[in-house]
Amino acid sequence: MRDLKGSAFDERLAAAAEAKAALLAKLKPKATVTAPPGASRAAVKEAELKAVRQARADEKEAARLAAADAHAEVQAGVAAAEEAALAEKRGARKERKQLTKAEAQQKRDARYAARKAR
């Protein structure tokens, strides 16, 4: 800072004007930096939300498909078990029928032999 003692009036006026100009320069608004034209914050946020929503929808769809596949596998297993039980039941019935048929044939043969024997 300058020594104000012993200075002339004009020098003091110049110093005051210089200080005032420096203060005004300090308070003067600076040029703002404008963002390059591009996506606004709202557009970026909307895009992010859209991506998140799409990801969630994809996950939900994948989970739904997995559940449907699991349900279809269970249904196929149940159908296969029912088919196997039905086939076993049919096989047992055929076997009983064959035995009954064989027994009936033996009885007929025995009657025929008995008639021939008389």
PDB file of C-alpha atoms in Angstrom:
ATOM      1  CA  MET A   1       0.000   0.000   0.000  1.00  0.00           C
ATOM      2  CA  ARG A   2       1.202   3.478  -0.725  1.00  0.00           C
ATOM      3  CA  ASP A   3       2.213   5.853   1.889  1.00  0.00           C
ATOM      4  CA  LEU A   4      -0.555   8.440   1.998  1.00  0.00           C
ATOM      5  CA  LYS A   5       1.324  10.919   4.183  1.00  0.00           C
ATOM      6  CA  GLY A   6       2.979  13.677   2.298  1.00  0.00           C
ATOM      7  CA  SER A   7       1.268  12.905  -0.941  1.00  0.00           C
ATOM      8  CA  ALA A   8      -0.441  15.445  -2.973  1.00  0.00           C
ATOM      9  CA  PHE A   9      -4.198  15.720  -3.297  1.00  0.00           C
ATOM     10  CA  ASP A  10      -4.142  14.582  -6.910  1.00  0.00           C
ATOM     11  CA  GLU A  11      -2.205  11.477  -5.989  1.00  0.00           C
ATOM     12  CA  ARG A  12      -4.736  10.625  -3.307  1.00  0.00           C
ATOM     13  CA  LEU A  13      -7.559  11.120  -5.773  1.00  0.00           C
ATOM     14  CA  ALA A  14      -5.839   8.892  -8.323  1.00  0.00           C
ATOM     15  CA  ALA A  15      -5.201   6.223  -5.687  1.00  0.00           C
ATOM     16  CA  ALA A  16      -8.848   6.337  -4.598  1.00  0.00           C
ATOM     17  CA  ALA A  17     -10.036   6.076  -8.207  1.00  0.00           C
ATOM     18  CA  GLU A  18      -7.638   3.184  -8.787  1.00  0.00           C
ATOM     19  CA  ALA A  19      -8.900   1.374  -5.656  1.00  0.00           C
ATOM     20  CA  LYS A  20     -12.491   1.997  -6.681  1.00  0.00           C
ATOM     21  CA  ALA A  21     -11.798   0.647 -10.187  1.00  0.00           C
ATOM     22  CA  ALA A  22     -10.116  -2.443  -8.710  1.00  0.00           C
ATOM     23  CA  LEU A  23     -13.097  -3.024  -6.413  1.00  0.00           C
ATOM     24  CA  LEU A  24     -15.538  -2.629  -9.290  1.00  0.00           C
ATOM     25  CA  ALA A  25     -13.465  -4.961 -11.452  1.00  0.00           C
ATOM     26  CA  LYS A  26     -13.557  -7.531  -8.671  1.00  0.00           C
ATOM     27  CA  LEU A  27     -17.339  -7.271  -8.397  1.00  0.00           C
ATOM     28  CA  LYS A  28     -17.925  -7.204 -12.130  1.00  0.00           C
ATOM     29  CA  PRO A  29     -19.752 -10.359 -13.310  1.00  0.00           C
ATOM     30  CA  LYS A  30     -17.558 -12.741 -15.211  1.00  0.00           C
ATOM     31  CA  ALA A  31     -18.519 -14.247 -18.522  1.00  0.00           C
ATOM     32  CA  THR A  32     -20.417 -17.459 -17.953  1.00  0.00           C
ATOM     33  CA  VAL A  33     -19.282 -20.698 -19.463  1.00  0.00           C
ATOM     34  CA  THR A  34     -22.154 -22.128 -21.428  1.00  0.00           C
ATOM     35  CA  ALA A  35     -22.495 -25.833 -21.822  1.00  0.00           C
ATOM     36  CA  PRO A  36     -22.101 -27.112 -25.338  1.00  0.00           C
ATOM     37  CA  PRO A  37     -25.442 -27.794 -26.945  1.00  0.00           C
ATOM     38  CA  GLY A  38     -26.282 -31.377 -26.222  1.00  0.00           C
ATOM     39  CA  ALA A  39     -28.566 -33.444 -24.072  1.00  0.00           C
ATOM     40  CA  SER A  40     -30.123 -31.564 -21.206  1.00  0.00           C
ATOM     41  CA  ARG A  41     -30.114 -32.943 -17.711  1.00  0.00           C
ATOM     42  CA  ALA A  42     -33.769 -33.854 -17.984  1.00  0.00           C
ATOM     43  CA  ALA A  43     -33.149 -35.781 -21.189  1.00  0.00           C
ATOM     44  CA  VAL A  44     -30.179 -37.617 -19.669  1.00  0.00           C
ATOM     45  CA  LYS A  45     -32.180 -38.456 -16.554  1.00  0.00           C
ATOM     46  CA  GLU A  46     -35.112 -39.622 -18.687  1.00  0.00           C
ATOM     47  CA  ALA A  47     -32.773 -41.848 -20.709  1.00  0.00           C
ATOM     48  CA  GLU A  48     -31.323 -43.349 -17.526  1.00  0.00           C
ATOM     49  CA  LEU A  49     -34.809 -43.984 -16.141  1.00  0.00           C
ATOM     50  CA  LYS A  50     -35.843 -45.572 -19.395  1.00  0.00           C
ATOM     51  CA  ALA A  51     -32.791 -47.853 -19.312  1.00  0.00           C
ATOM     52  CA  VAL A  52     -33.484 -48.862 -15.708  1.00  0.00           C
ATOM     53  CA  ARG A  53     -37.145 -49.522 -16.466  1.00  0.00           C
ATOM     54  CA  GLN A  54     -36.200 -51.602 -19.502  1.00  0.00           C
ATOM     55  CA  ALA A  55     -33.702 -53.617 -17.459  1.00  0.00           C
ATOM     56  CA  ARG A  56     -36.328 -54.278 -14.785  1.00  0.00           C
ATOM     57  CA  ALA A  57     -38.891 -55.268 -17.403  1.00  0.00           C
ATOM     58  CA  ASP A  58     -36.360 -57.640 -18.998  1.00  0.00           C
ATOM     59  CA  GLU A  59     -35.590 -59.209 -15.617  1.00  0.00           C
ATOM     60  CA  LYS A  60     -39.287 -59.563 -14.857  1.00  0.00           C
ATOM     61  CA  GLU A  61     -39.936 -61.162 -18.255  1.00  0.00           C
ATOM     62  CA  ALA A  62     -37.010 -63.562 -17.767  1.00  0.00           C
ATOM     63  CA  ALA A  63     -38.336 -64.542 -14.332  1.00  0.00           C
ATOM     64  CA  ARG A  64     -41.823 -65.068 -15.777  1.00  0.00           C
ATOM     65  CA  LEU A  65     -40.436 -67.246 -18.568  1.00  0.00           C
ATOM     66  CA  ALA A  66     -38.350 -69.249 -16.091  1.00  0.00           C
ATOM     67  CA  ALA A  67     -41.417 -69.811 -13.920  1.00  0.00           C
ATOM     68  CA  ALA A  68     -43.444 -70.855 -16.959  1.00  0.00           C
ATOM     69  CA  ASP A  69     -40.687 -73.273 -18.019  1.00  0.00           C
ATOM     70  CA  ALA A  70     -40.508 -74.741 -14.522  1.00  0.00           C
ATOM     71  CA  HIS A  71     -44.283 -75.138 -14.465  1.00  0.00           C
ATOM     72  CA  ALA A  72     -44.213 -76.817 -17.884  1.00  0.00           C
ATOM     73  CA  GLU A  73     -41.492 -79.217 -16.686  1.00  0.00           C
ATOM     74  CA  VAL A  74     -43.536 -80.106 -13.615  1.00  0.00           C
ATOM     75  CA  GLN A  75     -46.611 -80.671 -15.781  1.00  0.00           C
ATOM     76  CA  ALA A  76     -44.575 -82.838 -18.157  1.00  0.00           C
ATOM     77  CA  GLY A  77     -43.263 -84.870 -15.209  1.00  0.00           C
ATOM     78  CA  VAL A  78     -46.758 -85.364 -13.849  1.00  0.00           C
ATOM     79  CA  ALA A  79     -48.057 -86.360 -17.283  1.00  0.00           C
ATOM     80  CA  ALA A  80     -45.180 -88.819 -17.726  1.00  0.00           C
ATOM     81  CA  ALA A  81     -45.847 -90.341 -14.297  1.00  0.00           C
ATOM     82  CA  GLU A  82     -49.548 -90.684 -15.080  1.00  0.00           C
ATOM     83  CA  GLU A  83     -48.740 -92.267 -18.448  1.00  0.00           C
ATOM     84  CA  ALA A  84     -46.337 -94.716 -16.793  1.00  0.00           C
ATOM     85  CA  ALA A  85     -48.934 -95.645 -14.167  1.00  0.00           C
ATOM     86  CA  LEU A  86     -51.548 -96.127 -16.870  1.00  0.00           C
ATOM     87  CA  ALA A  87     -49.180 -98.281 -18.929  1.00  0.00           C
ATOM     88  CA  GLU A  88     -48.377-100.391 -15.863  1.00  0.00           C
ATOM     89  CA  LYS A  89     -52.065-100.764 -15.116  1.00  0.00           C
ATOM     90  CA  ARG A  90     -52.755-101.810 -18.716  1.00  0.00           C
ATOM     91  CA  GLY A  91     -49.883-104.295 -18.604  1.00  0.00           C
ATOM     92  CA  ALA A  92     -51.202-105.834 -15.384  1.00  0.00           C
ATOM     93  CA  ARG A  93     -54.695-106.063 -16.890  1.00  0.00           C
ATOM     94  CA  LYS A  94     -53.352-107.743 -20.030  1.00  0.00           C
ATOM     95  CA  GLU A  95     -51.415-110.206 -17.903  1.00  0.00           C
ATOM     96  CA  ARG A  96     -54.517-111.037 -15.824  1.00  0.00           C
ATOM     97  CA  LYS A  97     -56.543-111.416 -18.974  1.00  0.00           C
ATOM     98  CA  GLN A  98     -53.948-113.779 -20.470  1.00  0.00           C
ATOM     99  CA  LEU A  99     -53.913-115.860 -17.277  1.00  0.00           C
ATOM    100  CA  THR A 100     -57.687-115.979 -17.213  1.00  0.00           C
ATOM    101  CA  LYS A 101     -57.734-116.955 -20.860  1.00  0.00           C
ATOM    102  CA  ALA A 102     -55.129-119.681 -20.256  1.00  0.00           C
ATOM    103  CA  GLU A 103     -57.104-121.004 -17.265  1.00  0.00           C
ATOM    104  CA  ALA A 104     -60.305-121.040 -19.311  1.00  0.00           C
ATOM    105  CA  GLN A 105     -58.479-122.935 -22.091  1.00  0.00           C
ATOM    106  CA  GLN A 106     -57.190-125.465 -19.545  1.00  0.00           C
ATOM    107  CA  LYS A 107     -60.705-125.978 -18.146  1.00  0.00           C
ATOM    108  CA  ARG A 108     -62.086-126.509 -21.648  1.00  0.00           C
ATOM    109  CA  ASP A 109     -59.307-128.930 -22.425  1.00  0.00           C
ATOM    110  CA  ALA A 110     -60.000-130.771 -19.146  1.00  0.00           C
ATOM    111  CA  ARG A 111     -63.734-131.017 -19.966  1.00  0.00           C
ATOM    112  CA  TYR A 112     -62.964-132.188 -23.467  1.00  0.00           C
ATOM    113  CA  ALA A 113     -60.521-134.773 -22.138  1.00  0.00           C
ATOM    114  CA  ALA A 114     -63.113-135.885 -19.560  1.00  0.00           C
ATOM    115  CA  ARG A 115     -65.724-136.334 -22.283  1.00  0.00           C
ATOM    116  CA  LYS A 116     -63.315-138.306 -24.415  1.00  0.00           C
ATOM    117  CA  ALA A 117     -62.375-140.430 -21.445  1.00  0.00           C
ATOM    118  CA  ARG A 118     -66.020-141.604 -20.912  1.00  0.00           C
TER     119      ARG A 118
END
